[in-house]
mmCIF file of N, CA, C and O in Angstrom:
data_model
loop_
_atom_site.group_PDB
_atom_site.id
_atom_site.type_symbol
_atom_site.label_atom_id
_atom_site.label_comp_id
_atom_site.label_asym_id
_atom_site.label_seq_id
_atom_site.Cartn_x
_atom_site.Cartn_y
_atom_site.Cartn_z
ATOM 1 N N MET A 1 1.204 105.669 59.140
ATOM 2 C CA MET A 1 0.737 105.776 57.763
ATOM 3 C C MET A 1 0.240 103.773 57.829
ATOM 4 O O MET A 1 1.011 103.149 57.590
ATOM 5 N N SER A 2 -0.956 103.754 57.107
ATOM 6 C CA SER A 2 -0.969 101.945 57.084
ATOM 7 C C SER A 2 -0.738 101.258 56.313
ATOM 8 O O SER A 2 0.350 101.444 55.731
ATOM 9 N N GLU A 3 0.029 99.696 56.899
ATOM 10 C CA GLU A 3 -0.100 98.693 55.619
ATOM 11 C C GLU A 3 -0.276 98.877 54.224
ATOM 12 O O GLU A 3 0.526 99.185 53.365
ATOM 13 N N LEU A 4 -1.716 98.472 54.080
ATOM 14 C CA LEU A 4 -2.057 98.853 52.873
ATOM 15 C C LEU A 4 -1.523 100.286 51.460
ATOM 16 O O LEU A 4 -1.228 99.971 50.948
ATOM 17 N N LYS A 5 -1.875 101.326 52.685
ATOM 18 C CA LYS A 5 -0.902 102.579 52.090
ATOM 19 C C LYS A 5 -0.254 102.371 51.840
ATOM 20 O O LYS A 5 1.000 102.879 50.592
ATOM 21 N N THR A 6 0.951 102.159 52.254
ATOM 22 C CA THR A 6 2.649 102.042 52.588
ATOM 23 C C THR A 6 3.149 101.078 51.475
ATOM 24 O O THR A 6 3.609 100.874 50.786
ATOM 25 N N VAL A 7 2.280 100.022 51.317
ATOM 26 C CA VAL A 7 2.655 99.284 49.498
ATOM 27 C C VAL A 7 1.532 99.605 48.933
ATOM 28 O O VAL A 7 2.709 99.191 47.481
ATOM 29 N N ALA A 8 1.169 100.503 48.472
ATOM 30 C CA ALA A 8 0.637 100.968 47.502
ATOM 31 C C ALA A 8 0.877 102.074 46.989
ATOM 32 O O ALA A 8 1.600 102.237 45.991
ATOM 33 N N LEU A 9 1.796 102.722 47.974
ATOM 34 C CA LEU A 9 2.563 104.089 47.266
ATOM 35 C C LEU A 9 3.662 103.475 47.391
ATOM 36 O O LEU A 9 4.854 104.203 45.961
ATOM 37 N N PHE A 10 4.327 102.019 47.863
ATOM 38 C CA PHE A 10 5.603 101.437 46.540
ATOM 39 C C PHE A 10 5.306 100.846 45.667
ATOM 40 O O PHE A 10 6.365 100.999 44.611
ATOM 41 N N ALA A 11 4.414 100.439 45.512
ATOM 42 C CA ALA A 11 3.970 99.911 44.032
ATOM 43 C C ALA A 11 4.243 101.055 43.044
ATOM 44 O O ALA A 11 4.612 100.512 41.481
ATOM 45 N N ILE A 12 2.965 101.410 43.950
ATOM 46 C CA ILE A 12 3.247 103.168 42.325
ATOM 47 C C ILE A 12 4.269 104.118 41.903
ATOM 48 O O ILE A 12 4.806 104.457 41.007
ATOM 49 N N THR A 13 5.598 103.733 43.198
ATOM 50 C CA THR A 13 6.658 104.517 43.271
ATOM 51 C C THR A 13 7.001 103.205 42.284
ATOM 52 O O THR A 13 7.935 104.149 41.499
ATOM 53 N N ALA A 14 6.670 102.312 42.433
ATOM 54 C CA ALA A 14 8.442 100.810 41.885
ATOM 55 C C ALA A 14 7.624 100.964 40.145
ATOM 56 O O ALA A 14 8.145 101.540 39.169
ATOM 57 N N LEU A 15 6.416 101.971 39.691
ATOM 58 C CA LEU A 15 6.043 102.171 38.526
ATOM 59 C C LEU A 15 6.493 102.918 37.376
ATOM 60 O O LEU A 15 7.110 102.860 36.750
ATOM 61 N N ALA A 16 6.361 104.265 38.124
ATOM 62 C CA ALA A 16 7.978 105.146 38.010
ATOM 63 C C ALA A 16 8.481 105.150 38.073
ATOM 64 O O ALA A 16 9.028 105.579 37.099
ATOM 65 N N GLU A 17 9.924 104.553 38.505
ATOM 66 C CA GLU A 17 10.588 103.964 38.765
ATOM 67 C C GLU A 17 11.373 103.133 37.170
ATOM 68 O O GLU A 17 11.730 103.458 36.482
ATOM 69 N N ILE A 18 9.884 102.776 36.947
ATOM 70 C CA ILE A 18 10.013 101.495 36.046
ATOM 71 C C ILE A 18 10.051 101.960 34.654
ATOM 72 O O ILE A 18 10.765 101.445 33.711
ATOM 73 N N ALA A 19 9.038 102.877 35.423
ATOM 74 C CA ALA A 19 8.501 103.555 33.679
ATOM 75 C C ALA A 19 9.722 105.042 32.431
ATOM 76 O O ALA A 19 10.352 104.767 31.677
ATOM 77 N N GLY A 20 10.259 105.279 33.741
ATOM 78 C CA GLY A 20 11.632 106.321 33.801
ATOM 79 C C GLY A 20 12.299 106.215 33.127
ATOM 80 O O GLY A 20 13.752 105.848 32.515
ATOM 81 N N CYS A 21 12.988 104.734 33.833
ATOM 82 C CA CYS A 21 14.455 103.020 32.251
ATOM 83 C C CYS A 21 13.230 102.946 31.747
ATOM 84 O O CYS A 21 14.750 102.922 30.719
ATOM 85 N N TYR A 22 12.212 102.810 31.361
ATOM 86 C CA TYR A 22 12.069 101.725 30.729
ATOM 87 C C TYR A 22 11.684 102.808 29.028
ATOM 88 O O TYR A 22 12.235 102.490 28.051
ATOM 89 N N LEU A 23 11.585 104.029 29.407
ATOM 90 C CA LEU A 23 11.324 104.962 28.206
ATOM 91 C C LEU A 23 12.559 105.115 27.244
ATOM 92 O O LEU A 23 12.994 105.080 26.689
ATOM 93 N N PRO A 24 13.634 105.899 28.570
ATOM 94 C CA PRO A 24 15.354 105.673 27.607
ATOM 95 C C PRO A 24 16.291 104.585 26.875
ATOM 96 O O PRO A 24 16.217 104.798 26.091
ATOM 97 N N TYR A 25 15.118 103.335 27.953
ATOM 98 C CA TYR A 25 15.937 102.133 27.367
ATOM 99 C C TYR A 25 14.825 102.324 25.428
ATOM 100 O O TYR A 25 15.656 101.955 24.589
ATOM 101 N N LEU A 26 14.027 102.141 25.555
ATOM 102 C CA LEU A 26 12.973 102.074 23.991
ATOM 103 C C LEU A 26 14.200 103.010 23.602
ATOM 104 O O LEU A 26 14.264 102.363 21.967
ATOM 105 N N TRP A 27 14.641 104.344 23.280
ATOM 106 C CA TRP A 27 15.307 105.254 22.460
ATOM 107 C C TRP A 27 16.404 104.558 22.585
ATOM 108 O O TRP A 27 17.515 104.765 21.617
ATOM 109 N N LEU A 28 17.695 104.106 23.562
ATOM 110 C CA LEU A 28 18.563 103.814 22.838
ATOM 111 C C LEU A 28 18.871 102.516 22.045
ATOM 112 O O LEU A 28 19.700 101.970 22.022
ATOM 113 N N ARG A 29 17.492 101.210 22.753
ATOM 114 C CA ARG A 29 17.608 100.170 22.546
ATOM 115 C C ARG A 29 16.694 99.645 21.100
ATOM 116 O O ARG A 29 17.281 98.221 20.231
ATOM 117 N N GLU A 30 15.819 100.097 21.170
ATOM 118 C CA GLU A 30 14.689 99.703 20.330
ATOM 119 C C GLU A 30 14.511 100.891 19.114
ATOM 120 O O GLU A 30 13.908 100.833 18.285
ATOM 121 N N GLY A 31 15.286 102.058 19.326
ATOM 122 C CA GLY A 31 15.375 103.224 18.202
ATOM 123 C C GLY A 31 14.251 103.337 17.779
ATOM 124 O O GLY A 31 13.634 104.621 17.035
ATOM 125 N N LYS A 32 13.173 104.075 19.118
ATOM 126 C CA LYS A 32 12.178 105.199 19.239
ATOM 127 C C LYS A 32 12.953 106.213 19.476
ATOM 128 O O LYS A 32 14.151 107.281 19.547
ATOM 129 N N SER A 33 12.057 107.016 19.317
ATOM 130 C CA SER A 33 12.224 109.102 19.264
ATOM 131 C C SER A 33 13.109 108.760 20.612
ATOM 132 O O SER A 33 12.380 108.836 22.075
ATOM 133 N N ILE A 34 13.687 109.808 20.228
ATOM 134 C CA ILE A 34 14.849 111.006 21.651
ATOM 135 C C ILE A 34 13.531 111.385 22.575
ATOM 136 O O ILE A 34 13.975 111.882 23.580
ATOM 137 N N TRP A 35 12.049 111.704 22.000
ATOM 138 C CA TRP A 35 11.519 112.398 22.979
ATOM 139 C C TRP A 35 10.910 111.664 24.758
ATOM 140 O O TRP A 35 10.257 112.093 24.843
ATOM 141 N N LEU A 36 11.310 110.526 24.170
ATOM 142 C CA LEU A 36 11.200 109.752 25.238
ATOM 143 C C LEU A 36 12.005 109.962 25.794
ATOM 144 O O LEU A 36 11.180 109.936 27.658
ATOM 145 N N LEU A 37 12.867 110.839 26.630
ATOM 146 C CA LEU A 37 13.260 110.999 27.293
ATOM 147 C C LEU A 37 13.093 112.075 28.783
ATOM 148 O O LEU A 37 12.436 112.166 29.341
ATOM 149 N N VAL A 38 12.237 112.448 27.663
ATOM 150 C CA VAL A 38 11.122 113.815 28.580
ATOM 151 C C VAL A 38 10.225 113.470 29.167
ATOM 152 O O VAL A 38 10.325 113.265 30.860
ATOM 153 N N PRO A 39 9.380 112.665 29.295
ATOM 154 C CA PRO A 39 8.770 111.829 30.222
ATOM 155 C C PRO A 39 8.800 110.567 30.644
ATOM 156 O O PRO A 39 9.422 110.816 31.929
ATOM 157 N N GLY A 40 10.345 109.954 30.622
ATOM 158 C CA GLY A 40 11.383 109.342 31.544
ATOM 159 C C GLY A 40 11.716 109.978 32.467
ATOM 160 O O GLY A 40 11.699 109.534 33.691
ATOM 161 N N ALA A 41 12.211 111.027 31.939
ATOM 162 C CA ALA A 41 12.713 112.250 33.155
ATOM 163 C C ALA A 41 11.794 112.637 33.880
ATOM 164 O O ALA A 41 12.017 112.525 35.767
ATOM 165 N N LEU A 42 10.846 112.654 33.710
ATOM 166 C CA LEU A 42 9.327 112.861 34.367
ATOM 167 C C LEU A 42 8.757 112.776 35.832
ATOM 168 O O LEU A 42 8.860 112.684 36.685
ATOM 169 N N SER A 43 9.220 110.906 34.652
ATOM 170 C CA SER A 43 8.414 109.967 35.296
ATOM 171 C C SER A 43 9.885 109.652 36.884
ATOM 172 O O SER A 43 9.395 109.582 38.159
ATOM 173 N N LEU A 44 10.916 109.590 36.143
ATOM 174 C CA LEU A 44 11.807 109.665 37.655
ATOM 175 C C LEU A 44 11.271 110.791 38.072
ATOM 176 O O LEU A 44 11.779 110.481 40.060
ATOM 177 N N VAL A 45 11.294 112.045 37.856
ATOM 178 C CA VAL A 45 11.281 112.825 39.357
ATOM 179 C C VAL A 45 10.117 112.414 40.372
ATOM 180 O O VAL A 45 10.352 112.895 41.697
ATOM 181 N N VAL A 46 8.556 111.946 39.539
ATOM 182 C CA VAL A 46 7.519 111.632 40.314
ATOM 183 C C VAL A 46 8.456 110.248 41.543
ATOM 184 O O VAL A 46 7.019 110.237 42.871
ATOM 185 N N PHE A 47 8.993 109.896 40.716
ATOM 186 C CA PHE A 47 9.410 108.427 41.543
ATOM 187 C C PHE A 47 10.025 109.277 42.752
ATOM 188 O O PHE A 47 9.563 109.183 44.036
ATOM 189 N N VAL A 48 11.307 110.083 42.851
ATOM 190 C CA VAL A 48 12.195 110.654 44.011
ATOM 191 C C VAL A 48 10.977 111.106 45.040
ATOM 192 O O VAL A 48 11.136 110.688 46.018
ATOM 193 N N TRP A 49 9.601 112.114 44.165
ATOM 194 C CA TRP A 49 8.787 112.751 45.186
ATOM 195 C C TRP A 49 8.367 111.684 46.114
ATOM 196 O O TRP A 49 8.059 111.100 46.923
ATOM 197 N N LEU A 50 7.972 110.492 44.810
ATOM 198 C CA LEU A 50 6.938 109.743 46.264
ATOM 199 C C LEU A 50 7.815 108.957 46.924
ATOM 200 O O LEU A 50 7.326 108.819 47.842
ATOM 201 N N LEU A 51 8.501 108.371 46.972
ATOM 202 C CA LEU A 51 9.610 107.594 47.462
ATOM 203 C C LEU A 51 9.832 108.676 49.183
ATOM 204 O O LEU A 51 10.419 108.516 50.068
ATOM 205 N N SER A 52 9.534 110.332 48.512
ATOM 206 C CA SER A 52 10.192 110.652 50.025
ATOM 207 C C SER A 52 8.374 111.116 51.093
ATOM 208 O O SER A 52 8.743 111.443 51.443
ATOM 209 N N LEU A 53 7.776 110.186 50.337
ATOM 210 C CA LEU A 53 6.365 110.398 50.972
ATOM 211 C C LEU A 53 6.546 110.013 52.415
ATOM 212 O O LEU A 53 5.292 109.958 53.150
ATOM 213 N N HIS A 54 7.137 109.058 52.466
ATOM 214 C CA HIS A 54 6.852 107.435 53.272
ATOM 215 C C HIS A 54 7.468 107.864 54.760
ATOM 216 O O HIS A 54 8.763 108.901 54.767
ATOM 217 N N PRO A 55 6.608 108.039 56.235
ATOM 218 C CA PRO A 55 7.381 108.465 56.614
ATOM 219 C C PRO A 55 8.869 108.405 57.417
ATOM 220 O O PRO A 55 9.223 108.267 58.429
ATOM 221 N N ALA A 56 8.906 106.710 56.930
ATOM 222 C CA ALA A 56 9.619 106.053 57.535
ATOM 223 C C ALA A 56 10.911 106.305 57.580
ATOM 224 O O ALA A 56 11.711 107.376 56.751
ATOM 225 N N ALA A 57 12.580 106.177 58.154
ATOM 226 C CA ALA A 57 13.341 106.736 58.301
ATOM 227 C C ALA A 57 14.258 105.603 56.098
ATOM 228 O O ALA A 57 13.054 104.889 56.439
ATOM 229 N N ALA A 58 14.631 107.285 55.752
ATOM 230 C CA ALA A 58 15.799 106.666 54.473
ATOM 231 C C ALA A 58 16.002 105.353 54.422
ATOM 232 O O ALA A 58 15.847 104.628 53.459
ATOM 233 N N GLY A 59 16.972 105.262 54.825
ATOM 234 C CA GLY A 59 17.737 103.708 54.901
ATOM 235 C C GLY A 59 16.400 102.788 54.673
ATOM 236 O O GLY A 59 16.468 101.677 54.074
ATOM 237 N N ARG A 60 15.640 102.678 55.527
ATOM 238 C CA ARG A 60 14.459 101.851 55.923
ATOM 239 C C ARG A 60 13.326 101.803 54.729
ATOM 240 O O ARG A 60 12.747 100.885 54.242
ATOM 241 N N VAL A 61 12.810 102.597 54.495
ATOM 242 C CA VAL A 61 12.511 103.555 52.961
ATOM 243 C C VAL A 61 13.291 102.804 51.844
ATOM 244 O O VAL A 61 12.015 101.619 50.984
ATOM 245 N N TYR A 62 14.596 102.782 51.473
ATOM 246 C CA TYR A 62 14.725 102.381 50.947
ATOM 247 C C TYR A 62 15.028 100.005 50.590
ATOM 248 O O TYR A 62 14.969 100.278 49.023
ATOM 249 N N ALA A 63 15.459 99.862 51.736
ATOM 250 C CA ALA A 63 15.789 99.242 51.751
ATOM 251 C C ALA A 63 14.665 98.140 51.420
ATOM 252 O O ALA A 63 14.424 97.300 50.605
ATOM 253 N N ALA A 64 13.429 98.113 52.321
ATOM 254 C CA ALA A 64 12.295 97.962 51.859
ATOM 255 C C ALA A 64 11.247 97.884 50.647
ATOM 256 O O ALA A 64 10.802 97.226 49.789
ATOM 257 N N TYR A 65 12.007 99.014 49.460
ATOM 258 C CA TYR A 65 11.004 99.339 47.932
ATOM 259 C C TYR A 65 11.995 98.332 47.845
ATOM 260 O O TYR A 65 10.823 98.328 46.608
ATOM 261 N N GLY A 66 13.134 98.087 47.357
ATOM 262 C CA GLY A 66 13.186 96.432 46.718
ATOM 263 C C GLY A 66 12.164 95.900 46.608
ATOM 264 O O GLY A 66 12.702 94.961 45.089
ATOM 265 N N GLY A 67 12.191 95.394 47.648
ATOM 266 C CA GLY A 67 11.089 94.716 47.478
ATOM 267 C C GLY A 67 9.862 94.098 46.916
ATOM 268 O O GLY A 67 10.111 93.283 46.293
ATOM 269 N N VAL A 68 9.455 95.706 47.222
ATOM 270 C CA VAL A 68 8.190 96.518 45.657
ATOM 271 C C VAL A 68 8.676 95.937 44.927
ATOM 272 O O VAL A 68 8.578 95.093 43.462
ATOM 273 N N TYR A 69 9.916 96.769 44.332
ATOM 274 C CA TYR A 69 10.275 96.658 42.951
ATOM 275 C C TYR A 69 10.454 95.460 42.450
ATOM 276 O O TYR A 69 9.910 95.003 41.075
ATOM 277 N N ILE A 70 11.038 94.500 43.257
ATOM 278 C CA ILE A 70 11.357 93.597 42.259
ATOM 279 C C ILE A 70 9.962 92.781 41.816
ATOM 280 O O ILE A 70 10.329 92.147 41.241
ATOM 281 N N SER A 71 9.015 92.502 42.542
ATOM 282 C CA SER A 71 7.711 92.427 42.383
ATOM 283 C C SER A 71 7.082 92.746 40.734
ATOM 284 O O SER A 71 6.281 92.750 40.085
ATOM 285 N N MET A 72 7.464 94.240 41.418
ATOM 286 C CA MET A 72 6.383 95.068 40.381
ATOM 287 C C MET A 72 7.184 94.944 39.085
ATOM 288 O O MET A 72 6.465 94.896 37.469
ATOM 289 N N ALA A 73 8.849 94.600 38.465
ATOM 290 C CA ALA A 73 9.282 94.746 37.576
ATOM 291 C C ALA A 73 9.125 92.869 37.493
ATOM 292 O O ALA A 73 8.738 93.403 35.447
ATOM 293 N N ILE A 74 8.861 91.761 37.986
ATOM 294 C CA ILE A 74 8.770 90.479 37.451
ATOM 295 C C ILE A 74 6.765 91.023 36.967
ATOM 296 O O ILE A 74 6.464 90.659 35.893
ATOM 297 N N LEU A 75 6.286 91.684 37.408
ATOM 298 C CA LEU A 75 4.595 91.781 36.881
ATOM 299 C C LEU A 75 5.134 93.056 35.506
ATOM 300 O O LEU A 75 4.051 92.881 34.642
ATOM 301 N N TRP A 76 5.686 93.496 35.461
ATOM 302 C CA TRP A 76 6.258 94.627 34.365
ATOM 303 C C TRP A 76 6.647 93.865 32.976
ATOM 304 O O TRP A 76 6.678 93.658 32.026
ATOM 305 N N LEU A 77 7.838 92.551 33.364
ATOM 306 C CA LEU A 77 7.516 91.738 32.451
ATOM 307 C C LEU A 77 6.507 91.344 31.983
ATOM 308 O O LEU A 77 7.183 90.668 31.301
ATOM 309 N N TRP A 78 5.461 90.370 32.556
ATOM 310 C CA TRP A 78 4.466 90.126 32.037
ATOM 311 C C TRP A 78 3.436 90.813 30.907
ATOM 312 O O TRP A 78 3.355 90.227 30.552
ATOM 313 N N THR A 79 3.444 91.601 31.503
ATOM 314 C CA THR A 79 2.629 92.899 31.325
ATOM 315 C C THR A 79 2.868 93.392 29.811
ATOM 316 O O THR A 79 2.225 93.771 28.968
ATOM 317 N N VAL A 80 4.334 94.177 30.243
ATOM 318 C CA VAL A 80 5.080 94.789 29.496
ATOM 319 C C VAL A 80 5.269 94.384 28.151
ATOM 320 O O VAL A 80 5.594 94.529 26.712
ATOM 321 N N ASN A 81 6.936 93.209 28.630
ATOM 322 C CA ASN A 81 6.996 92.378 27.492
ATOM 323 C C ASN A 81 6.608 91.165 27.653
ATOM 324 O O ASN A 81 6.957 90.801 26.371
ATOM 325 N N GLY A 82 5.196 91.244 27.706
ATOM 326 C CA GLY A 82 4.842 89.388 26.910
ATOM 327 C C GLY A 82 5.414 88.434 27.486
ATOM 328 O O GLY A 82 5.342 87.248 27.174
ATOM 329 N N ILE A 83 6.336 88.158 28.525
ATOM 330 C CA ILE A 83 7.023 87.305 29.287
ATOM 331 C C ILE A 83 7.068 87.012 30.320
ATOM 332 O O ILE A 83 7.253 87.244 31.178
ATOM 333 N N ARG A 84 5.849 85.377 30.072
ATOM 334 C CA ARG A 84 5.239 84.911 31.624
ATOM 335 C C ARG A 84 6.327 85.158 32.253
ATOM 336 O O ARG A 84 7.387 84.529 32.064
ATOM 337 N N PRO A 85 6.233 84.885 33.700
ATOM 338 C CA PRO A 85 7.046 84.617 34.852
ATOM 339 C C PRO A 85 7.355 83.127 35.001
ATOM 340 O O PRO A 85 6.098 82.383 34.878
ATOM 341 N N THR A 86 8.058 82.692 35.648
ATOM 342 C CA THR A 86 8.600 81.428 35.857
ATOM 343 C C THR A 86 8.144 81.283 37.359
ATOM 344 O O THR A 86 8.024 82.390 37.977
ATOM 345 N N THR A 87 8.120 80.439 37.411
ATOM 346 C CA THR A 87 7.545 79.541 39.261
ATOM 347 C C THR A 87 8.793 80.388 40.452
ATOM 348 O O THR A 87 8.309 80.117 41.176
ATOM 349 N N TRP A 88 9.923 80.052 39.582
ATOM 350 C CA TRP A 88 10.934 81.055 40.384
ATOM 351 C C TRP A 88 10.746 82.371 40.834
ATOM 352 O O TRP A 88 11.642 83.485 41.308
ATOM 353 N N ASP A 89 10.821 82.704 39.831
ATOM 354 C CA ASP A 89 10.635 84.456 39.108
ATOM 355 C C ASP A 89 9.613 85.426 40.452
ATOM 356 O O ASP A 89 9.642 85.353 41.242
ATOM 357 N N ILE A 90 8.070 83.828 40.425
ATOM 358 C CA ILE A 90 7.357 84.446 42.006
ATOM 359 C C ILE A 90 7.141 84.109 43.069
ATOM 360 O O ILE A 90 7.053 85.097 44.179
ATOM 361 N N VAL A 91 8.668 82.586 42.914
ATOM 362 C CA VAL A 91 9.243 82.671 44.620
ATOM 363 C C VAL A 91 9.669 83.555 45.008
ATOM 364 O O VAL A 91 10.183 84.466 46.053
ATOM 365 N N GLY A 92 10.593 84.468 44.352
ATOM 366 C CA GLY A 92 11.630 85.491 44.187
ATOM 367 C C GLY A 92 10.817 86.812 45.280
ATOM 368 O O GLY A 92 11.246 87.194 45.636
ATOM 369 N N SER A 93 9.755 87.008 43.744
ATOM 370 C CA SER A 93 9.059 88.089 44.077
ATOM 371 C C SER A 93 8.373 87.742 45.879
ATOM 372 O O SER A 93 8.850 88.612 46.224
ATOM 373 N N ALA A 94 7.640 86.853 46.184
ATOM 374 C CA ALA A 94 7.210 86.358 46.996
ATOM 375 C C ALA A 94 8.231 86.858 48.147
ATOM 376 O O ALA A 94 7.903 87.270 49.400
ATOM 377 N N ILE A 95 9.571 85.997 47.847
ATOM 378 C CA ILE A 95 10.246 86.156 49.324
ATOM 379 C C ILE A 95 10.719 87.885 49.645
ATOM 380 O O ILE A 95 10.858 88.359 51.142
ATOM 381 N N ALA A 96 10.848 88.593 47.917
ATOM 382 C CA ALA A 96 11.362 90.237 48.502
ATOM 383 C C ALA A 96 10.054 90.613 49.303
ATOM 384 O O ALA A 96 10.171 91.523 50.009
ATOM 385 N N LEU A 97 9.031 90.426 49.194
ATOM 386 C CA LEU A 97 7.505 91.201 49.585
ATOM 387 C C LEU A 97 7.730 90.846 50.911
ATOM 388 O O LEU A 97 7.349 91.740 51.898
ATOM 389 N N LEU A 98 8.019 89.487 51.238
ATOM 390 C CA LEU A 98 8.076 89.193 52.843
ATOM 391 C C LEU A 98 9.072 89.884 53.484
ATOM 392 O O LEU A 98 8.907 90.002 54.600
ATOM 393 N N GLY A 99 10.961 90.160 52.246
ATOM 394 C CA GLY A 99 11.657 91.092 53.647
ATOM 395 C C GLY A 99 10.935 92.213 53.568
ATOM 396 O O GLY A 99 11.120 93.498 54.591
ATOM 397 N N MET A 100 10.306 93.422 53.072
ATOM 398 C CA MET A 100 9.976 94.077 52.759
ATOM 399 C C MET A 100 9.033 94.055 54.175
ATOM 400 O O MET A 100 8.758 95.521 54.319
ATOM 401 N N ALA A 101 8.276 93.360 54.486
ATOM 402 C CA ALA A 101 6.743 93.379 54.942
ATOM 403 C C ALA A 101 7.700 93.678 56.735
ATOM 404 O O ALA A 101 7.594 93.940 57.268
ATOM 405 N N ILE A 102 8.908 92.289 56.656
ATOM 406 C CA ILE A 102 9.509 92.264 57.657
ATOM 407 C C ILE A 102 10.537 93.531 57.620
ATOM 408 O O ILE A 102 9.932 94.124 59.707
ATOM 409 N N ILE A 103 10.372 94.383 57.147
ATOM 410 C CA ILE A 103 11.482 95.570 57.199
ATOM 411 C C ILE A 103 10.013 96.394 57.667
ATOM 412 O O ILE A 103 10.643 97.452 58.139
ATOM 413 N N MET A 104 9.614 97.061 57.115
ATOM 414 C CA MET A 104 8.670 98.153 57.229
ATOM 415 C C MET A 104 7.416 97.400 58.809
ATOM 416 O O MET A 104 7.034 99.108 59.053
ATOM 417 N N PHE A 105 7.523 96.883 58.396
ATOM 418 C CA PHE A 105 5.666 96.668 59.757
ATOM 419 C C PHE A 105 6.237 95.831 60.889
ATOM 420 O O PHE A 105 5.599 94.976 61.951
ATOM 421 N N ALA A 106 7.702 95.495 60.969
ATOM 422 C CA ALA A 106 8.233 94.785 62.342
ATOM 423 C C ALA A 106 8.054 95.827 63.512
ATOM 424 O O ALA A 106 8.466 96.851 63.533
ATOM 425 N N PRO A 107 7.578 95.229 64.970
ATOM 426 C CA PRO A 107 7.261 96.187 65.703
ATOM 427 C C PRO A 107 8.467 96.683 66.158
ATOM 428 O O PRO A 107 9.661 95.995 66.197
ATOM 429 N N ARG A 108 8.390 98.245 66.323
ATOM 430 C CA ARG A 108 10.401 98.235 66.988
ATOM 431 C C ARG A 108 9.631 99.639 68.696
ATOM 432 O O ARG A 108 8.238 99.723 68.656
ATOM 433 N N SER A 109 10.382 99.370 69.225
ATOM 434 C CA SER A 109 10.011 99.752 70.355
ATOM 435 C C SER A 109 10.648 102.059 70.087
ATOM 436 O O SER A 109 11.628 101.880 68.934
ATOM 437 N N ALA A 110 9.630 102.524 70.439
ATOM 438 C CA ALA A 110 10.205 104.295 70.154
ATOM 439 C C ALA A 110 11.070 104.462 70.857
ATOM 440 O O ALA A 110 11.951 104.768 71.307
#
């Protein structure tokens, strides 16, 4: 799988997970409809399915995915919650993405 496809799949996977957690949050903390649990659960099912599409070993995928999740959560903070990331949020996200790239794309012997 190419590097660009891997990162794009991680980003879509992170969006599915964040949405799957955010919708129940809206019900529990913001008093929104309990029906938000249905798309929330479906989003988490999609998240699990997307995570299974990576050809690398599961542990490596989970570790690398964490870096992309961090960055997508900061982007969510900005676009959905309307809170502008700090310089430290951006630096931390960049470091997490660097870690993801090292884990996923470092050369390995067969």
